[in-house]
């Protein structure tokens, strides 16, 4: 794709990176076939190629984003299926992230939407506030029936989004998990030492996931530490376009993990939420221009691993008979498209006694996508229903996934138990049987 940035514009590292990404695009349109919003809406501007044209024009002309640009960029799930399909290696992720930052900085959203986004950015990364908000949502949930039904609109309104928030609130909350700073000793001969990302929403909604990871790791000789000064990974605010907040969190985490690695040492930083893992693995890029943090950020990105990547090297041996339990494996977008981890989780489940079934249209997003199921509830609901129908077609006993957002989204549309991959692997190798849905 030909670009027309000025030399002055190209002096900006972000614009220089955008220019490189745009020039890689050859207009082939392969991305449209796997883009969830294009599949649903059939609008070229709701495809990666269409959004690339909109972003190119905005950046080249150094324009403030128009309402049309904002509408179509907001509809993007950042599922990154287009990057898997693209034969030219277009890094759409970094381009659309840059567009979101410009929208946040230079576009005036309606007051109600600005307030909602600020609330989400404040509450979701903080487990204490998130727990309080879930308690309040539980109290308000019965009142949702009294909210008026909004008229169909290209842009969801506040009431539609509030209804989506209340619908996603769990009926009950589990007790909190282990405290930051906790260290779990290896059982038997020590084989390694890892930090385990504590997460934000996950430690409120399903602390059992990390408990299963700790159980499996320690049983296989791995010492696990929950780093005390760790923060939210920054993914939530990063995808809301608030780069200042996201980068501040990234710097804090790099400092905390680097200190831990320099102390007693770390073999890896393990992540059980693939959406977080994709961003942490990108810290080296996000902080590439930071003279203080660039080198350490690159080291942190190299240490970051999805939990399945790490346990694959532990030599797991099944010790529990699962009685041919059929598992539908949902491949989270952030794992299959963001981190390019596709077959490994299924192989681990199969080797440890489960009957694993591929889900039709496994490349399509379930509609969770961080805050997408709140900010774009109509599209998210359609994607969820499509995903649940595809899962139902393989008649599973359980559904496995590697991302808490996907788990909550899918569980809201099915009665089949939705569990994390690591819960099944822990159970198969001597741990406890997994609990039920994350939203139950």
CSV table of C-alpha atoms in Angstrom, one decimal, residues 326-333 336-337 342 346 349 355-366 383-402 406 410 414 416-419 421:
chain,number,residue,atom,x,y,z
A,326,UNK,CA,-15.5,-35.2,25.9
A,327,UNK,CA,-14.0,-31.7,26.0
A,328,UNK,CA,-14.8,-29.0,23.4
A,329,UNK,CA,-11.7,-26.9,23.3
A,330,UNK,CA,-12.4,-23.2,22.7
A,331,UNK,CA,-9.2,-21.5,21.3
A,332,UNK,CA,-9.2,-18.0,22.7
A,333,UNK,CA,-8.3,-15.4,20.0
A,336,UNK,CA,-4.4,-18.7,18.8
A,337,UNK,CA,-4.0,-15.4,16.9
A,342,UNK,CA,-3.0,-23.5,18.6
A,346,UNK,CA,-5.4,-29.7,22.8
A,349,UNK,CA,-5.6,-32.5,27.1
A,355,UNK,CA,-11.4,-36.8,24.4
A,356,UNK,CA,-10.8,-33.4,22.7
A,357,UNK,CA,-13.2,-32.1,20.0
A,358,UNK,CA,-12.4,-29.2,17.7
A,359,UNK,CA,-15.1,-26.6,17.5
A,360,UNK,CA,-16.4,-25.6,14.1
A,361,UNK,CA,-15.4,-22.0,13.1
A,362,UNK,CA,-12.8,-22.1,15.8
A,363,UNK,CA,-11.1,-19.0,14.3
A,364,UNK,CA,-14.1,-16.8,15.1
A,365,UNK,CA,-14.2,-14.8,18.3
A,366,UNK,CA,-16.8,-15.6,21.0
A,383,UNK,CA,-21.0,-13.9,18.2
A,384,UNK,CA,-21.5,-15.7,21.6
A,385,UNK,CA,-24.7,-17.4,20.3
A,386,UNK,CA,-22.8,-18.5,17.1
A,387,UNK,CA,-19.9,-19.8,19.2
A,388,UNK,CA,-22.2,-21.7,21.6
A,389,UNK,CA,-24.1,-23.3,18.8
A,390,UNK,CA,-20.9,-24.5,17.2
A,391,UNK,CA,-19.7,-25.9,20.6
A,392,UNK,CA,-23.0,-27.7,21.1
A,393,UNK,CA,-22.6,-29.4,17.7
A,394,UNK,CA,-19.8,-31.6,19.1
A,395,UNK,CA,-21.9,-32.6,22.2
A,396,UNK,CA,-19.2,-32.0,24.9
A,397,UNK,CA,-19.3,-32.9,28.6
A,398,UNK,CA,-17.1,-29.8,29.3
A,399,UNK,CA,-15.8,-26.8,27.5
A,400,UNK,CA,-12.1,-25.8,28.0
A,401,UNK,CA,-10.6,-22.4,27.4
A,402,UNK,CA,-7.5,-20.5,28.3
A,406,UNK,CA,-14.1,-16.2,27.0
A,410,UNK,CA,-19.5,-18.6,26.7
A,414,UNK,CA,-24.7,-22.5,27.9
A,416,UNK,CA,-22.3,-27.0,29.8
A,417,UNK,CA,-19.5,-26.5,32.4
A,418,UNK,CA,-16.8,-24.1,31.2
A,419,UNK,CA,-13.4,-24.6,32.8
A,421,UNK,CA,-7.4,-25.9,30.5
